[in-house]
């Protein structure tokens, strides 16, 4: 049984994002040795929604959560960050998915998921009809959602097709998770979805999941642009990022910071780019905002906790390392 959290859907939001939010239990050391766990909100799509909301945009997240304390925790966290969750459904029959993250060394963290049969994996088309009909300025989803279940895959396909037909730009972040499906299965599902997107986001090793198998970056980009994608963003981590459009390739360097925790950096990058898009910035400035948010993400602990407010965007680009602002 599912119930709605309130109204029928977010009206006039800047960004509607669809996916599964998780409860993340973090350990500062090996899980097998026990020790304290701290409770956090996690999920690629909810990370993006928070990143947009912190920059002053109206962001809505849609998915399913359990009808218990863990589901309430997810919703309270998102509401506290200004994210619209009015269309989220509470599922009394399924649990909220869990993610365990252990810090194994200063440079390596390891993740374990307990999400099989979760509320988020039961996402279906009916969950998305009202929020998409409300007319968001942009739809965002990742390759994680269609990997969760058959119904979630169908919902993702319906959403990108319906948005594109309504003239709503679609952003697809490939976000491949090897623990959820094979590259072959991902390619067969994500390549058709990419044809409805105006923006495709991928790391260099993910591009062939939305293009011909084995295609290099130039070949994958050419194929995507030929299919109607307007911008292909290639995340290069500490080396920055490239954006490909019909006018050619544009590159920006990463913002140099001391890396603390890389989890959520790709989602922060996407949030920064979409914020720049919504603000009407040119391509270079969109990319600069994208790498700036990525830098904020890796410079602090947590998936999204260190993301900036709008008046903080220059904190790490305009200050020397080790600066204390008084």
Coordinates of N, CA, C and O in Angstrom, one line a residue, residues 155-290:
X155 N 9.4 3.2 -15.7 CA 9.0 4.6 -15.3 C 10.0 5.6 -15.8 O 9.7 6.7 -16.3
X156 N 11.3 5.2 -15.8 CA 12.3 6.1 -16.4 C 12.1 6.3 -17.9 O 12.3 7.4 -18.4
X157 N 11.9 5.2 -18.6 CA 11.7 5.4 -20.0 C 10.4 6.2 -20.3 O 10.5 7.1 -21.2
X158 N 9.4 6.0 -19.6 CA 8.2 6.8 -19.8 C 8.4 8.3 -19.5 O 8.0 9.2 -20.2
X159 N 9.2 8.5 -18.4 CA 9.4 9.9 -18.0 C 10.2 10.7 -19.0 O 9.9 11.8 -19.4
X160 N 11.3 10.1 -19.5 CA 12.1 10.8 -20.5 C 11.4 11.1 -21.8 O 11.5 12.1 -22.4
X161 N 10.6 10.1 -22.2 CA 9.8 10.2 -23.4 C 8.7 11.3 -23.3 O 8.6 12.1 -24.2
X162 N 8.0 11.2 -22.2 CA 6.9 12.2 -22.0 C 7.5 13.6 -21.8 O 6.9 14.5 -22.4
X163 N 8.6 13.7 -21.1 CA 9.2 15.1 -21.0 C 9.6 15.6 -22.3 O 9.3 16.8 -22.7
X164 N 10.3 14.8 -23.1 CA 10.8 15.3 -24.4 C 9.6 15.7 -25.3 O 9.7 16.7 -26.0
X165 N 8.6 14.9 -25.3 CA 7.4 15.2 -26.1 C 6.7 16.5 -25.7 O 6.1 17.2 -26.5
X166 N 6.9 16.8 -24.4 CA 6.3 18.0 -23.8 C 7.2 19.2 -24.0 O 6.9 20.3 -23.5
X167 N 8.4 19.0 -24.5 CA 9.3 20.1 -24.6 C 10.1 20.4 -23.4 O 10.7 21.5 -23.3
X168 N 10.1 19.5 -22.4 CA 10.9 19.7 -21.2 C 12.3 19.1 -21.4 O 12.4 17.9 -21.7
X169 N 13.3 19.9 -21.2 CA 14.7 19.3 -21.4 C 15.0 18.2 -20.4 O 14.6 18.3 -19.2
X170 N 15.7 17.2 -20.8 CA 16.0 16.1 -20.0 C 17.5 16.0 -19.8 O 18.3 16.1 -20.8
X171 N 18.0 15.8 -18.6 CA 19.4 15.6 -18.3 C 19.5 14.1 -17.8 O 18.9 13.7 -16.9
X172 N 20.3 13.4 -18.5 CA 20.6 12.0 -18.1 C 22.1 11.9 -17.7 O 23.0 12.1 -18.5
X173 N 22.3 11.5 -16.4 CA 23.6 11.2 -15.9 C 23.8 9.7 -15.9 O 23.0 9.0 -15.2
X174 N 24.7 9.2 -16.7 CA 24.9 7.7 -16.8 C 25.1 7.0 -15.5 O 24.4 6.0 -15.2
X175 N 26.0 7.5 -14.7 CA 26.1 7.0 -13.3 C 26.1 5.5 -13.2 O 25.3 4.9 -12.5
X176 N 26.9 4.8 -13.9 CA 26.9 3.3 -14.0 C 27.3 2.7 -12.6 O 28.3 3.1 -12.0
X177 N 26.5 1.7 -12.2 CA 26.8 1.0 -11.0 C 27.0 -0.5 -11.3 O 26.0 -1.2 -11.6
X178 N 28.2 -1.0 -11.3 CA 28.4 -2.4 -11.7 C 27.7 -3.4 -10.8 O 27.4 -4.5 -11.2
X179 N 27.4 -3.0 -9.6 CA 26.8 -3.9 -8.7 C 25.3 -4.1 -9.0 O 24.6 -5.0 -8.4
X180 N 24.7 -3.2 -9.8 CA 23.3 -3.3 -10.2 C 23.0 -4.0 -11.5 O 22.0 -4.7 -11.6
X181 N 24.0 -3.9 -12.5 CA 23.7 -4.6 -13.7 C 25.0 -4.6 -14.5 O 26.0 -3.9 -14.2
X182 N 25.0 -5.4 -15.6 CA 26.2 -5.5 -16.4 C 26.3 -4.3 -17.4 O 25.3 -3.6 -17.6
X183 N 27.4 -4.1 -18.0 CA 27.6 -3.0 -19.0 C 26.7 -3.3 -20.2 O 26.1 -2.3 -20.7
X184 N 26.5 -4.5 -20.5 CA 25.7 -4.9 -21.7 C 24.2 -4.5 -21.4 O 23.5 -3.9 -22.2
X185 N 23.7 -4.9 -20.2 CA 22.4 -4.5 -19.8 C 22.2 -3.0 -19.7 O 21.1 -2.5 -20.1
X186 N 23.2 -2.4 -19.2 CA 23.1 -0.9 -19.0 C 23.0 -0.3 -20.4 O 22.2 0.6 -20.7
X187 N 23.9 -0.7 -21.3 CA 23.9 -0.1 -22.7 C 22.5 -0.3 -23.4 O 22.0 0.6 -24.0
X188 N 21.9 -1.5 -23.3 CA 20.7 -1.8 -24.0 C 19.6 -0.9 -23.4 O 18.6 -0.6 -24.2
X189 N 19.6 -0.5 -22.2 CA 18.6 0.3 -21.6 C 18.9 1.8 -21.8 O 18.0 2.6 -22.1
X190 N 20.1 2.2 -21.5 CA 20.5 3.6 -21.5 C 20.7 4.3 -22.8 O 20.4 5.5 -23.0
X191 N 21.1 3.5 -23.8 CA 21.3 4.1 -25.1 C 19.9 4.6 -25.7 O 19.9 5.8 -26.2
X192 N 18.8 3.9 -25.6 CA 17.6 4.5 -26.0 C 17.2 5.7 -25.2 O 16.6 6.7 -25.8
X193 N 17.4 5.7 -23.9 CA 17.0 6.8 -23.0 C 17.8 8.1 -23.5 O 17.2 9.2 -23.4
X194 N 19.1 7.9 -23.8 CA 19.9 9.1 -24.2 C 19.3 9.8 -25.4 O 19.6 11.0 -25.5
X195 N 18.6 9.1 -26.2 CA 18.1 9.7 -27.4 C 17.0 10.8 -27.1 O 16.7 11.6 -27.9
X196 N 16.5 10.8 -25.9 CA 15.5 11.8 -25.4 C 16.1 12.9 -24.7 O 15.4 13.9 -24.3
X197 N 17.4 12.8 -24.3 CA 18.1 13.8 -23.5 C 18.6 15.0 -24.3 O 19.0 14.8 -25.4
X198 N 18.6 16.1 -23.7 CA 19.3 17.3 -24.2 C 20.7 17.4 -23.6 O 21.6 18.0 -24.3
X199 N 20.8 16.9 -22.4 CA 22.2 16.9 -21.8 C 22.5 15.5 -21.3 O 21.6 14.8 -20.6
X200 N 23.6 15.0 -21.7 CA 24.1 13.7 -21.2 C 25.4 13.9 -20.4 O 26.3 14.6 -20.9
X201 N 25.4 13.3 -19.2 CA 26.6 13.5 -18.3 C 27.2 12.1 -18.1 O 26.5 11.1 -17.8
X202 N 28.5 12.0 -18.3 CA 29.2 10.7 -18.2 C 30.6 10.9 -17.8 O 31.2 11.9 -18.2
X203 N 31.2 9.9 -17.2 CA 32.7 9.9 -17.1 C 33.2 9.3 -18.4 O 32.4 8.7 -19.2
X204 N 34.5 9.4 -18.7 CA 35.0 9.0 -19.9 C 34.7 7.5 -20.2 O 34.5 7.1 -21.3
X205 N 34.8 6.7 -19.1 CA 34.6 5.2 -19.3 C 33.1 4.8 -19.3 O 32.8 3.6 -19.4
X206 N 32.2 5.8 -19.2 CA 30.8 5.5 -19.3 C 30.1 5.9 -20.6 O 29.0 5.5 -20.9
X207 N 30.9 6.6 -21.5 CA 30.3 7.1 -22.7 C 29.8 6.0 -23.6 O 28.8 6.1 -24.3
X208 N 30.5 4.9 -23.6 CA 30.1 3.8 -24.6 C 28.8 3.1 -24.1 O 28.3 2.2 -24.8
X209 N 28.3 3.5 -22.9 CA 27.0 2.9 -22.4 C 25.8 3.6 -23.0 O 24.7 3.2 -22.8
X210 N 26.1 4.7 -23.6 CA 25.0 5.4 -24.3 C 25.3 5.6 -25.8 O 24.8 6.5 -26.5
X211 N 26.2 4.8 -26.3 CA 26.6 4.9 -27.7 C 27.0 3.5 -28.1 O 26.8 2.5 -27.4
X212 N 27.7 3.4 -29.3 CA 28.1 2.1 -29.8 C 29.2 1.5 -28.9 O 30.1 2.2 -28.4
X213 N 29.0 0.2 -28.6 CA 30.0 -0.4 -27.7 C 31.4 -0.3 -28.3 O 31.7 -0.5 -29.5
X214 N 32.3 0.1 -27.4 CA 33.7 0.3 -27.8 C 34.1 1.6 -28.4 O 35.2 1.9 -28.7
X215 N 33.1 2.5 -28.6 CA 33.3 3.8 -29.2 C 34.2 4.6 -28.3 O 34.1 4.6 -27.1
X216 N 35.2 5.4 -29.0 CA 36.0 6.3 -28.2 C 35.2 7.5 -27.9 O 34.0 7.7 -28.3
X217 N 35.7 8.5 -27.2 CA 35.0 9.7 -26.8 C 34.5 10.4 -28.1 O 33.3 10.8 -28.1
X218 N 35.3 10.6 -29.1 CA 34.9 11.4 -30.2 C 33.7 10.7 -31.0 O 32.8 11.3 -31.4
X219 N 33.8 9.3 -31.1 CA 32.8 8.6 -31.8 C 31.5 8.6 -31.0 O 30.4 8.7 -31.5
X220 N 31.6 8.4 -29.6 CA 30.4 8.4 -28.8 C 29.7 9.8 -28.9 O 28.5 9.9 -29.0
X221 N 30.5 10.8 -28.8 CA 29.9 12.2 -28.8 C 29.3 12.5 -30.1 O 28.1 13.0 -30.2
X222 N 29.9 12.1 -31.2 CA 29.3 12.3 -32.5 C 28.0 11.6 -32.7 O 27.0 12.2 -33.2
X223 N 27.9 10.4 -32.2 CA 26.7 9.7 -32.3 C 25.6 10.3 -31.4 O 24.4 10.4 -31.9
X224 N 25.9 10.8 -30.2 CA 24.9 11.4 -29.4 C 24.4 12.7 -30.0 O 23.2 13.0 -30.0
X225 N 25.3 13.5 -30.5 CA 24.9 14.8 -31.1 C 24.0 14.5 -32.3 O 23.1 15.3 -32.5
X226 N 24.3 13.5 -33.1 CA 23.5 13.2 -34.2 C 22.1 12.8 -33.9 O 21.2 12.9 -34.7
X227 N 22.0 12.2 -32.7 CA 20.6 11.8 -32.2 C 19.8 12.9 -31.5 O 18.7 12.6 -31.1
X228 N 20.4 14.1 -31.4 CA 19.6 15.2 -30.9 C 20.1 15.7 -29.5 O 19.6 16.7 -29.0
X229 N 21.1 15.0 -28.9 CA 21.6 15.5 -27.7 C 22.3 16.8 -27.9 O 23.1 16.9 -28.9
X230 N 22.1 17.8 -27.1 CA 22.7 19.1 -27.4 C 24.0 19.3 -26.7 O 24.9 20.0 -27.2
X231 N 24.2 18.7 -25.5 CA 25.4 18.9 -24.8 C 25.8 17.5 -24.2 O 25.0 16.9 -23.5
X232 N 27.1 17.1 -24.4 CA 27.6 15.9 -23.7 C 28.7 16.4 -22.8 O 29.7 17.0 -23.2
X233 N 28.5 16.1 -21.5 CA 29.5 16.5 -20.5 C 30.3 15.3 -20.1 O 29.7 14.2 -19.8
X234 N 31.6 15.5 -20.1 CA 32.5 14.4 -19.8 C 33.2 14.8 -18.5 O 34.0 15.7 -18.5
X235 N 33.0 14.0 -17.4 CA 33.6 14.3 -16.1 C 35.0 13.7 -16.1 O 35.2 12.5 -16.4
X236 N 36.0 14.5 -15.8 CA 37.4 14.0 -15.8 C 38.0 14.0 -14.4 O 39.2 14.0 -14.2
X237 N 37.2 14.2 -13.4 CA 37.7 14.1 -12.0 C 38.7 15.3 -11.7 O 38.4 16.4 -12.0
X238 N 39.8 14.9 -11.2 CA 40.8 16.0 -10.9 C 41.4 16.7 -12.1 O 42.1 17.7 -12.0
X239 N 41.1 16.1 -13.3 CA 41.6 16.8 -14.5 C 40.5 17.8 -15.1 O 40.8 18.3 -16.2
X240 N 39.4 18.0 -14.4 CA 38.4 18.9 -14.9 C 37.3 18.3 -15.6 O 36.8 17.2 -15.3
X241 N 36.8 18.9 -16.7 CA 35.7 18.5 -17.5 C 35.7 19.0 -18.9 O 36.3 20.1 -19.1
X242 N 35.1 18.3 -19.8 CA 34.9 18.7 -21.2 C 33.4 18.7 -21.5 O 32.6 17.9 -21.0
X243 N 33.0 19.7 -22.3 CA 31.6 19.8 -22.8 C 31.7 19.7 -24.3 O 32.4 20.5 -24.9
X244 N 30.9 18.9 -24.9 CA 30.8 18.8 -26.4 C 29.5 19.3 -26.8 O 28.4 18.8 -26.3
X245 N 29.5 20.2 -27.8 CA 28.3 20.6 -28.5 C 28.5 20.6 -30.0 O 29.6 20.2 -30.4
X246 N 27.5 21.0 -30.7 CA 27.7 21.1 -32.2 C 28.7 22.1 -32.6 O 29.3 22.0 -33.7
X247 N 29.1 23.0 -31.6 CA 30.2 24.0 -31.9 C 31.6 23.5 -31.6 O 32.5 24.2 -31.8
X248 N 31.7 22.3 -31.0 CA 33.0 21.8 -30.7 C 33.1 21.4 -29.2 O 32.1 21.3 -28.5
X249 N 34.3 21.3 -28.8 CA 34.6 20.9 -27.4 C 35.1 22.1 -26.6 O 35.9 22.9 -27.1
X250 N 34.7 22.1 -25.3 CA 35.1 23.2 -24.4 C 35.6 22.5 -23.1 O 35.0 21.6 -22.6
X251 N 36.8 22.9 -22.7 CA 37.4 22.3 -21.5 C 37.6 23.3 -20.4 O 38.0 24.5 -20.6
X252 N 37.4 22.9 -19.1 CA 37.8 23.7 -18.0 C 38.6 22.8 -17.0 O 38.3 21.6 -16.9
X253 N 39.5 23.4 -16.3 CA 40.3 22.7 -15.3 C 39.5 22.5 -14.0 O 38.5 23.3 -13.8
X254 N 39.8 21.5 -13.2 CA 39.2 21.4 -11.9 C 39.7 22.5 -11.0 O 40.8 23.1 -11.2
X255 N 38.9 22.7 -10.0 CA 39.3 23.7 -8.9 C 40.2 22.9 -7.9 O 39.8 21.9 -7.4
X256 N 41.4 23.3 -7.7 CA 42.3 22.6 -6.8 C 41.9 22.7 -5.3 O 41.7 23.8 -4.8
X257 N 41.6 21.6 -4.7 CA 41.3 21.5 -3.3 C 42.0 20.3 -2.7 O 42.4 19.4 -3.4
X258 N 42.0 20.2 -1.4 CA 42.5 19.0 -0.7 C 41.3 18.0 -0.6 O 40.3 18.3 0.0
X259 N 41.5 16.9 -1.2 CA 40.4 15.9 -1.3 C 40.2 15.2 0.0 O 41.2 14.7 0.6
X260 N 39.0 15.2 0.5 CA 38.6 14.5 1.8 C 37.7 13.3 1.6 O 37.9 12.3 2.1
X261 N 36.7 13.5 0.7 CA 35.7 12.4 0.5 C 35.2 12.7 -0.9 O 34.5 13.7 -1.2
X262 N 35.4 11.7 -1.8 CA 35.0 11.9 -3.2 C 33.5 11.5 -3.5 O 33.0 11.7 -4.6
X263 N 32.9 10.8 -2.5 CA 31.5 10.4 -2.7 C 30.6 11.6 -3.0 O 30.6 12.6 -2.2
X264 N 29.8 11.6 -4.0 CA 28.9 12.7 -4.3 C 29.5 13.7 -5.2 O 28.7 14.7 -5.6
X265 N 30.7 13.6 -5.6 CA 31.4 14.7 -6.4 C 30.7 14.8 -7.8 O 30.5 15.9 -8.3
X266 N 30.4 13.6 -8.4 CA 29.8 13.7 -9.7 C 28.4 14.3 -9.7 O 28.0 15.0 -10.6
X267 N 27.6 14.0 -8.6 CA 26.3 14.6 -8.5 C 26.4 16.1 -8.3 O 25.6 16.9 -8.8
X268 N 27.4 16.5 -7.5 CA 27.6 17.9 -7.3 C 28.0 18.6 -8.6 O 27.5 19.7 -8.9
X269 N 28.8 18.0 -9.4 CA 29.2 18.5 -10.7 C 27.9 18.7 -11.6 O 27.7 19.8 -12.2
X270 N 27.0 17.7 -11.6 CA 25.8 17.8 -12.4 C 24.9 19.0 -11.8 O 24.3 19.7 -12.6
X271 N 24.8 19.1 -10.5 CA 24.0 20.1 -9.9 C 24.5 21.5 -10.3 O 23.8 22.4 -10.6
X272 N 25.8 21.7 -10.3 CA 26.4 22.9 -10.7 C 26.1 23.3 -12.1 O 25.8 24.4 -12.4
X273 N 26.3 22.3 -13.0 CA 26.0 22.6 -14.4 C 24.6 22.9 -14.6 O 24.3 23.9 -15.3
X274 N 23.6 22.2 -14.0 CA 22.2 22.5 -14.2 C 21.8 23.8 -13.6 O 21.0 24.5 -14.2
X275 N 22.5 24.2 -12.5 CA 22.2 25.5 -12.0 C 22.6 26.6 -12.9 O 21.9 27.6 -13.2
X276 N 23.8 26.4 -13.5 CA 24.3 27.4 -14.5 C 23.3 27.5 -15.7 O 23.1 28.5 -16.3
X277 N 22.8 26.3 -16.1 CA 21.9 26.3 -17.3 C 20.6 27.0 -16.9 O 20.1 27.8 -17.7
X278 N 20.1 26.8 -15.7 CA 18.8 27.4 -15.3 C 19.0 28.9 -15.1 O 18.1 29.7 -15.3
X279 N 20.3 29.3 -14.8 CA 20.6 30.8 -14.6 C 20.9 31.4 -16.0 O 21.1 32.7 -16.0
X280 N 20.9 30.7 -17.1 CA 21.2 31.3 -18.4 C 22.7 31.6 -18.6 O 23.0 32.4 -19.5
X281 N 23.6 30.9 -17.9 CA 25.0 31.2 -18.1 C 25.5 30.6 -19.4 O 24.9 29.6 -19.9
X282 N 26.6 31.1 -19.9 CA 27.2 30.5 -21.1 C 27.9 29.2 -20.7 O 28.0 28.9 -19.6
X283 N 28.3 28.5 -21.8 CA 28.8 27.1 -21.5 C 30.0 27.1 -20.6 O 30.1 26.3 -19.7
X284 N 30.9 28.0 -20.8 CA 32.1 28.0 -20.0 C 31.8 28.3 -18.5 O 32.3 27.6 -17.6
X285 N 30.9 29.2 -18.3 CA 30.5 29.5 -16.9 C 29.7 28.4 -16.3 O 29.7 28.2 -15.0
X286 N 28.9 27.7 -17.1 CA 28.2 26.5 -16.5 C 29.2 25.5 -16.1 O 29.1 24.9 -15.0
X287 N 30.2 25.2 -16.9 CA 31.3 24.3 -16.5 C 32.0 24.7 -15.3 O 32.4 23.9 -14.4
X288 N 32.3 26.0 -15.2 CA 33.0 26.5 -14.0 C 32.2 26.3 -12.7 O 32.8 25.9 -11.7
X289 N 30.9 26.5 -12.8 CA 30.1 26.3 -11.7 C 30.0 24.8 -11.4 O 30.0 24.4 -10.2
X290 N 30.0 24.0 -12.4 CA 30.0 22.5 -12.2 C 31.2 22.0 -11.5 O 31.2 21.3 -10.5

